[in-house]
Amino acid sequence: MQATLTPSISWSFTDSDAGDSQSAYQVVVKEGTTIVHNTGKVASGSTSVAIPAGKLAPDKTYNYTVQTWDTSDTASPLSTVQYFKTTKAPVPTQTAPLGTVGTPGGASLTPTLTWDYFDADAHVQKSFQVRIKNTGGTIVHDSGVVTSANKSYTVPASVLNAGTTYYWELQVTDSTNMQSGFIGSQYFITNYPPPALIPVRPVHTVRTITKPIFEATIGNDVENDDQHFVIQVAEDEAFTMNVQERSTKTAVTGWEIKTASGTYVAMPASGAPSTYEGGSVKYKWQTDLIEGKTYYWRMTAIDGATNTRGPYHDIRSIRVGNVLQFRAKNPVTTSAPAERIVLTVQSTIANDGSVPASLKVEVSNNALDASPTWEDVTSKVNTGNYHNFTNKAKTAANWAVSYRVTIEANDSLGPIEVQGLGISFD
């Protein structure tokens, strides 16, 4: 078994005449009866010759004969026929990008070309070489021989032009230096990535609920490709600490898109069609973020044809926790159910934002119950009027009066404070 396509054939020279030596030789190599290489009569005392490249093919059985001449130019009989077989060539299979000249696959301007490798003789990949050509067959990039067992190659920047069709071919070499030859003409077209999204909400530095909604305006893809979307949330502005990522390519739960006219629909698994350009995409975070923490977020679009990510929009931050709620530490026990109550709350509640901050005040006259009855007295607090309790039942041993205050920041960024609270009941 020959693990090379340029093996050396050797022989020994003997002659019955003492002191005689070889003056010439001829080697003939055949596949079956077909001559694939004939050295012709070569004037030389050498007893070996290498078969030139391009004569043999992998996984073939060949035979050869040798004839020599002595110093008197007397020819020897032909040697007995000897046989050898070349090993199988490695077989690479291109996996991405794939396509024909009529329907090329999509790729970025720096695509990663990938392939599978197989060798019937279990020889590992030693090296590879990638060539990229334009549709006219001109080589626009040649990787050269890369000594590596990797089954991928990333095309350097500034090699390819956007919106252009190319094809790529590949040659691999195994550990015995057996080559596959350049195979494949897989076509791809380079594509412009989608433009950056324009963030809509949450407003930068806003306080949010623990499952906030993130929204951004969809940009116009030059080729009108479908678009997928990615959002990243991290605990630092450099996006190195506890980065969480959600993508519509892996799960569409929580994602919605809307047209420019304002109609929301669930995010299609295939991506947002170009008809939604100028509309928006929104995602409701599906797990609770930690209250009291500041998070940073950014979104980007993914080209549906090439899987290339566009640029991220400007980084925005949020402060998780937009609800402030407190109640009386110790309810006031009463011998009978309280009939009415009046509360005064001294507070500063911001009124900026599209949904200003809100104040809600509730009271209970059975505050020791496992599940107290809370009655909304916000309007009475705002007008300074008494509230008449409607509850007349309890499960605890005693009646007790308490209050609780809930402030939701919503979209407000202004100051929110509670300076004091007064209560009177009978």
Coordinates of C-alpha atoms in Angstrom, one line a residue:
M1 CA 0.0 0.0 0.0
Q2 CA 1.5 3.3 -1.1
A3 CA 0.5 6.3 1.0
T4 CA 1.8 8.7 -1.6
L5 CA 1.0 9.5 -5.3
T6 CA 4.7 9.9 -6.0
P7 CA 6.3 6.6 -4.7
S8 CA 9.8 5.6 -5.5
I9 CA 10.4 2.3 -7.4
S10 CA 13.7 0.6 -6.7
W11 CA 15.5 -2.5 -7.9
S12 CA 18.9 -4.2 -7.8
F13 CA 21.3 -4.8 -10.7
T14 CA 23.2 -8.0 -11.1
D15 CA 25.2 -9.2 -14.1
S16 CA 27.0 -12.6 -14.8
D17 CA 29.9 -10.7 -16.2
A18 CA 32.2 -9.8 -13.3
G19 CA 32.6 -6.1 -12.8
D20 CA 29.8 -5.1 -15.2
S21 CA 27.4 -2.4 -14.1
Q22 CA 24.2 -0.8 -15.1
S23 CA 24.3 1.8 -17.8
A24 CA 20.6 2.5 -18.3
Y25 CA 17.1 1.6 -17.1
Q26 CA 13.5 1.8 -18.1
V27 CA 10.5 1.6 -15.8
V28 CA 6.9 1.2 -17.1
V29 CA 3.9 1.7 -14.8
K30 CA 0.5 0.5 -15.8
E31 CA -3.0 0.5 -14.5
G32 CA -4.2 -2.9 -15.9
T33 CA -2.8 -2.8 -19.4
T34 CA -2.9 1.0 -19.8
I35 CA 0.5 2.7 -19.5
V36 CA 0.3 5.6 -17.0
H37 CA 4.1 6.3 -16.9
N38 CA 7.0 5.2 -19.0
T39 CA 10.5 6.6 -18.2
G40 CA 11.8 5.5 -21.6
K41 CA 15.4 4.3 -21.7
V42 CA 17.3 6.5 -19.2
A43 CA 21.1 6.5 -19.3
S44 CA 21.8 6.2 -15.6
G45 CA 23.3 3.9 -13.0
S46 CA 20.6 4.8 -10.5
T47 CA 18.6 1.9 -9.1
S48 CA 15.5 3.9 -8.1
V49 CA 13.2 6.4 -9.7
A50 CA 10.3 8.5 -8.3
I51 CA 7.0 8.5 -10.2
P52 CA 6.2 12.1 -11.0
A53 CA 3.2 13.9 -9.6
G54 CA 0.1 13.7 -11.7
K55 CA 0.6 10.2 -12.9
L56 CA -1.1 8.2 -10.2
A57 CA -4.5 8.5 -8.5
P58 CA -5.7 7.5 -5.1
D59 CA -7.2 4.1 -4.4
K60 CA -5.9 2.5 -7.6
T61 CA -3.9 -0.7 -8.2
Y62 CA -0.9 -0.4 -10.5
N63 CA 1.8 -2.7 -11.8
Y64 CA 5.3 -2.0 -13.1
T65 CA 8.2 -3.7 -14.8
V66 CA 11.9 -2.7 -14.8
Q67 CA 14.4 -3.4 -17.6
T68 CA 18.1 -2.5 -17.4
W69 CA 21.2 -2.3 -19.7
D70 CA 24.8 -3.1 -18.9
T71 CA 27.9 -1.3 -20.0
S72 CA 27.8 -3.2 -23.3
D73 CA 24.3 -1.9 -23.8
T74 CA 22.9 -5.4 -23.5
A75 CA 19.3 -5.4 -22.3
S76 CA 18.2 -7.5 -19.4
P77 CA 14.9 -9.4 -19.6
L78 CA 11.9 -7.6 -18.2
S79 CA 11.5 -8.0 -14.5
T80 CA 8.6 -9.9 -13.1
V81 CA 5.5 -7.7 -12.8
Q82 CA 5.2 -6.1 -9.4
Y83 CA 2.0 -4.6 -8.0
F84 CA 1.2 -1.8 -5.6
K85 CA -1.9 0.1 -4.5
T86 CA -2.3 3.7 -3.5
T87 CA -4.2 4.6 -0.4
K88 CA -7.6 6.3 -0.5
A89 CA -7.6 10.1 -0.6
P90 CA -9.3 12.1 2.2
V91 CA -12.8 13.3 1.4
P92 CA -13.9 16.7 2.6
T93 CA -17.6 17.6 2.4
Q94 CA -18.4 21.3 2.4
T95 CA -21.1 22.2 4.9
A96 CA -21.5 26.0 4.8
P97 CA -22.1 28.2 3.0
L98 CA -23.7 26.1 0.3
G99 CA -25.5 27.0 -2.9
T100 CA -25.6 27.1 -6.7
V101 CA -24.9 29.9 -9.0
G102 CA -28.6 30.4 -9.4
T103 CA -29.5 30.1 -5.7
P104 CA -26.3 31.0 -3.7
G105 CA -26.3 30.7 0.0
G106 CA -26.1 33.8 2.2
A107 CA -22.9 34.8 3.9
S108 CA -21.4 37.8 5.7
L109 CA -18.4 39.8 4.5
T110 CA -16.2 37.6 6.7
P111 CA -17.9 34.2 6.4
T112 CA -16.6 31.1 8.2
L113 CA -16.4 28.2 5.7
T114 CA -16.9 24.8 7.2
W115 CA -16.6 21.2 6.1
D116 CA -16.6 17.6 7.3
Y117 CA -13.6 15.4 6.9
F118 CA -13.4 11.6 6.2
D119 CA -10.5 9.3 5.5
A120 CA -11.2 5.6 4.8
D121 CA -7.7 4.7 5.9
A122 CA -8.2 6.7 9.2
H123 CA -5.5 9.2 8.4
V124 CA -6.2 12.5 10.1
Q125 CA -6.4 15.9 8.4
K126 CA -2.9 17.5 8.3
S127 CA -3.7 20.7 6.3
F128 CA -6.2 22.4 4.1
Q129 CA -6.3 25.1 1.4
V130 CA -9.3 27.2 0.5
R131 CA -9.8 29.2 -2.7
I132 CA -12.5 31.7 -3.3
K133 CA -13.4 32.7 -6.8
N134 CA -15.8 35.2 -8.4
T135 CA -18.3 33.9 -10.9
G136 CA -15.8 34.5 -13.7
G137 CA -13.5 32.0 -12.1
T138 CA -10.8 34.5 -11.0
I139 CA -9.3 33.7 -7.6
V140 CA -10.0 36.6 -5.2
H141 CA -8.6 34.9 -2.1
D142 CA -6.3 31.9 -1.5
S143 CA -5.7 30.8 2.1
G144 CA -2.5 29.0 1.0
V145 CA -1.7 25.7 2.7
V146 CA -2.8 25.9 6.3
T147 CA -1.4 23.3 8.6
S148 CA -4.3 22.6 10.8
A149 CA -6.8 19.9 11.7
N150 CA -9.6 22.5 12.0
K151 CA -12.6 22.0 9.8
S152 CA -13.3 25.7 9.3
Y153 CA -11.7 28.8 7.9
T154 CA -12.8 32.4 8.4
V155 CA -12.3 34.7 5.4
P156 CA -10.3 37.8 6.5
A157 CA -11.9 41.3 6.4
S158 CA -11.6 43.5 3.2
V159 CA -11.4 40.5 0.9
L160 CA -15.0 40.2 -0.2
N161 CA -17.4 42.9 -1.5
A162 CA -21.0 43.2 -0.3
G163 CA -23.8 42.0 -2.6
T164 CA -21.4 39.9 -4.7
T165 CA -21.7 36.2 -5.6
Y166 CA -18.6 34.0 -5.1
Y167 CA -17.9 30.3 -4.9
W168 CA -15.4 28.4 -2.8
E169 CA -13.4 25.2 -3.3
L170 CA -11.4 23.2 -0.9
Q171 CA -8.4 20.8 -0.8
V172 CA -7.4 18.8 2.3
T173 CA -4.2 16.8 2.9
D174 CA -4.0 13.8 5.2
S175 CA -1.2 12.8 7.6
T176 CA 0.5 10.8 4.8
N177 CA 0.4 13.9 2.4
M178 CA -2.4 12.3 0.3
Q179 CA -4.4 15.2 -1.1
S180 CA -8.1 15.3 -2.0
G181 CA -7.6 17.7 -4.9
F182 CA -9.7 20.8 -5.0
I183 CA -13.4 19.9 -4.7
G184 CA -16.7 21.7 -4.7
S185 CA -18.0 24.8 -6.3
Q186 CA -20.3 26.0 -3.5
Y187 CA -21.7 29.5 -4.3
F188 CA -22.6 32.2 -1.8
I189 CA -23.6 35.8 -1.9
T190 CA -22.4 38.4 0.5
N191 CA -25.0 40.4 2.2
Y192 CA -25.3 43.7 4.1
P193 CA -26.1 43.1 7.8
P194 CA -29.3 44.8 9.1
P195 CA -28.8 48.3 10.5
A196 CA -28.9 49.1 14.2
L197 CA -32.2 49.1 15.9
I198 CA -33.4 52.3 17.6
P199 CA -34.2 51.8 21.3
V200 CA -37.7 52.9 22.3
R201 CA -38.1 51.7 25.9
P202 CA -37.3 51.5 28.8
V203 CA -36.1 55.0 28.9
H204 CA -32.4 55.3 29.8
T205 CA -31.9 55.1 33.6
V206 CA -35.6 54.5 34.2
R207 CA -36.8 52.4 37.1
T208 CA -38.5 49.2 35.9
I209 CA -40.5 46.2 37.1
T210 CA -38.6 43.0 37.6
K211 CA -39.9 41.7 34.3
P212 CA -39.4 44.8 32.1
I213 CA -40.5 45.1 28.5
F214 CA -37.8 46.1 26.0
E215 CA -38.7 47.7 22.7
A216 CA -36.8 49.0 19.6
T217 CA -37.6 50.2 16.1
I218 CA -36.8 47.8 13.3
G219 CA -34.4 49.2 10.6
N220 CA -34.5 48.7 6.8
D221 CA -32.6 45.7 5.6
V222 CA -31.1 46.5 2.1
E223 CA -32.0 43.1 0.7
N224 CA -35.4 43.0 2.5
D225 CA -34.4 39.8 4.2
D226 CA -36.3 38.6 7.3
Q227 CA -34.8 39.7 10.6
H228 CA -34.3 38.0 13.9
F229 CA -33.4 39.8 17.1
V230 CA -31.2 39.5 20.1
I231 CA -31.3 41.3 23.4
Q232 CA -28.4 41.2 25.9
V233 CA -28.7 42.3 29.6
A234 CA -25.6 42.6 31.8
E235 CA -24.6 44.0 35.1
D236 CA -21.9 46.2 33.7
E237 CA -21.6 48.6 30.8
A238 CA -18.8 46.5 29.1
F239 CA -21.1 43.4 29.0
T240 CA -18.7 41.2 30.8
M241 CA -20.6 40.5 34.1
N242 CA -23.5 38.0 34.2
V243 CA -24.5 38.6 30.5
Q244 CA -27.9 37.2 29.7
E245 CA -29.0 36.8 26.1
R246 CA -32.3 36.1 24.5
S247 CA -32.7 35.5 20.8
T248 CA -35.7 34.9 18.5
K249 CA -33.6 32.3 16.7
T250 CA -33.7 30.0 19.7
A251 CA -37.1 30.9 21.3
V252 CA -39.9 33.4 20.3
T253 CA -41.7 33.3 23.7
G254 CA -42.1 36.8 25.0
W255 CA -41.2 38.4 21.6
E256 CA -43.7 40.5 19.6
I257 CA -43.4 42.7 16.5
K258 CA -45.7 45.4 15.2
T259 CA -46.2 47.1 11.9
A260 CA -45.6 50.8 11.4
S261 CA -49.4 51.2 11.8
G262 CA -49.2 49.7 15.3
T263 CA -50.6 46.2 15.2
Y264 CA -48.7 43.7 17.4
V265 CA -48.3 40.0 16.5
A266 CA -46.3 37.2 17.9
M267 CA -42.8 36.9 16.6
P268 CA -42.7 34.4 13.7
A269 CA -40.2 31.6 14.2
S270 CA -38.9 32.3 10.7
G271 CA -38.1 36.0 11.6
A272 CA -39.8 39.3 11.0
P273 CA -40.7 39.9 7.4
S274 CA -39.5 43.1 5.7
T275 CA -43.1 44.5 5.9
Y276 CA -42.4 45.1 9.6
E277 CA -39.4 47.4 8.9
G278 CA -40.2 50.8 10.5
G279 CA -42.3 49.1 13.0
S280 CA -40.9 47.7 16.3
V281 CA -39.9 44.6 18.1
K282 CA -40.5 44.1 21.8
Y283 CA -39.5 41.5 24.4
K284 CA -40.9 41.0 27.8
W285 CA -38.2 39.5 30.1
Q286 CA -39.5 36.1 31.2
T287 CA -37.7 35.8 34.5
D288 CA -37.4 38.2 37.4
L289 CA -34.4 40.5 37.4
I290 CA -33.0 41.3 40.9
E291 CA -34.7 44.2 42.5
G292 CA -32.4 47.0 43.5
K293 CA -29.8 46.3 40.8
T294 CA -28.8 48.4 37.8
Y295 CA -28.7 46.5 34.5
Y296 CA -27.5 47.5 31.1
W297 CA -29.2 46.4 27.9
R298 CA -28.7 46.5 24.1
M299 CA -30.4 44.9 21.1
T300 CA -29.4 43.9 17.6
A301 CA -30.9 42.4 14.5
I302 CA -29.8 39.2 12.8
D303 CA -29.9 38.9 9.0
G304 CA -32.3 36.1 8.2
A305 CA -30.4 35.1 5.1
T306 CA -26.9 35.1 6.4
N307 CA -27.3 34.9 10.2
T308 CA -25.0 37.9 10.4
R309 CA -25.6 40.2 13.4
G310 CA -25.9 43.9 12.8
P311 CA -24.5 46.5 15.1
Y312 CA -25.9 46.9 18.6
H313 CA -27.7 50.2 19.5
D314 CA -26.4 52.5 22.2
I315 CA -26.2 50.9 25.6
R316 CA -29.0 51.8 28.0
S317 CA -29.4 51.2 31.7
I318 CA -32.3 50.4 33.9
R319 CA -32.8 50.3 37.7
V320 CA -34.9 47.3 38.6
G321 CA -37.6 48.0 41.2
N322 CA -40.2 50.7 40.5
V323 CA -42.6 49.8 43.3
L324 CA -42.2 51.1 46.8
Q325 CA -44.6 49.6 49.4
F326 CA -44.7 49.9 53.1
R327 CA -47.2 49.4 55.9
A328 CA -47.7 50.1 59.6
K329 CA -45.2 48.1 61.6
N330 CA -47.6 47.3 64.4
P331 CA -51.4 47.4 63.7
V332 CA -53.5 49.2 66.4
T333 CA -55.7 46.7 68.2
T334 CA -59.3 47.8 68.9
S335 CA -62.1 46.3 71.0
A336 CA -64.6 46.7 68.2
P337 CA -64.3 47.2 64.4
A338 CA -63.2 50.6 63.4
E339 CA -66.0 52.4 61.6
R340 CA -64.2 55.2 59.8
I341 CA -60.7 56.5 59.2
V342 CA -58.9 59.5 57.8
L343 CA -55.2 59.5 56.6
T344 CA -52.9 62.3 55.6
V345 CA -49.9 61.5 53.5
Q346 CA -47.2 64.1 52.9
S347 CA -45.4 63.1 49.7
T348 CA -43.7 64.2 46.6
I349 CA -44.8 62.1 43.6
A350 CA -43.1 62.8 40.2
N351 CA -45.5 63.4 37.4
D352 CA -43.1 63.2 34.4
G353 CA -43.0 60.4 31.9
S354 CA -45.7 59.0 29.6
V355 CA -47.1 57.0 32.6
P356 CA -46.4 59.2 35.7
A357 CA -45.8 57.7 39.1
S358 CA -48.8 56.7 41.1
L359 CA -49.7 56.6 44.8
K360 CA -52.1 54.1 46.3
V361 CA -53.2 54.1 50.0
E362 CA -55.2 51.2 51.6
V363 CA -56.5 50.6 55.0
S364 CA -57.8 47.5 57.0
N365 CA -59.8 47.1 60.2
N366 CA -59.0 43.4 60.5
A367 CA -55.2 43.7 60.0
L368 CA -54.4 40.8 62.3
D369 CA -56.2 38.3 60.0
A370 CA -54.1 35.9 57.9
S371 CA -55.6 37.6 54.9
P372 CA -56.7 41.1 55.9
T373 CA -59.3 43.0 53.9
W374 CA -57.7 46.0 52.3
E375 CA -59.8 48.9 51.2
D376 CA -58.6 51.6 48.8
V377 CA -58.7 55.1 50.3
T378 CA -56.5 56.9 47.8
S379 CA -59.2 59.3 46.7
K380 CA -60.1 60.1 50.3
V381 CA -56.5 60.8 51.1
N382 CA -56.2 63.1 48.1
T383 CA -59.4 65.0 49.2
G384 CA -58.8 64.9 52.9
N385 CA -62.1 63.1 53.7
Y386 CA -63.0 60.2 56.0
H387 CA -63.4 56.7 54.7
N388 CA -66.1 54.5 56.1
F389 CA -65.0 50.9 56.5
T390 CA -67.1 48.4 54.6
N391 CA -65.6 45.3 56.2
K392 CA -67.5 43.9 59.2
A393 CA -65.8 40.5 59.6
K394 CA -62.6 39.1 61.1
T395 CA -61.0 35.7 61.7
A396 CA -58.3 36.8 64.3
A397 CA -59.0 37.1 68.0
N398 CA -58.9 40.9 67.9
W399 CA -59.8 43.7 65.6
A400 CA -56.9 45.9 64.4
V401 CA -56.3 48.9 62.2
S402 CA -53.4 49.2 59.8
Y403 CA -52.5 51.0 56.5
R404 CA -50.3 50.3 53.6
V405 CA -48.9 52.6 50.9
T406 CA -47.9 51.6 47.4
I407 CA -46.0 53.9 45.0
E408 CA -45.3 52.8 41.5
A409 CA -42.6 54.8 39.6
N410 CA -43.9 53.7 36.2
D411 CA -42.1 56.0 33.6
S412 CA -41.3 58.8 36.0
L413 CA -37.7 59.7 36.6
G414 CA -38.4 62.6 39.0
P415 CA -38.2 62.6 42.8
I416 CA -40.5 60.3 44.8
E417 CA -40.6 60.8 48.5
V418 CA -42.9 60.2 51.5
Q419 CA -42.2 62.8 54.2
G420 CA -44.8 61.9 56.8
L421 CA -48.1 60.2 57.5
G422 CA -50.9 60.9 59.9
I423 CA -53.9 58.7 60.9
S424 CA -57.1 59.0 62.9
F425 CA -59.9 56.5 63.2
D426 CA -63.0 55.8 65.4

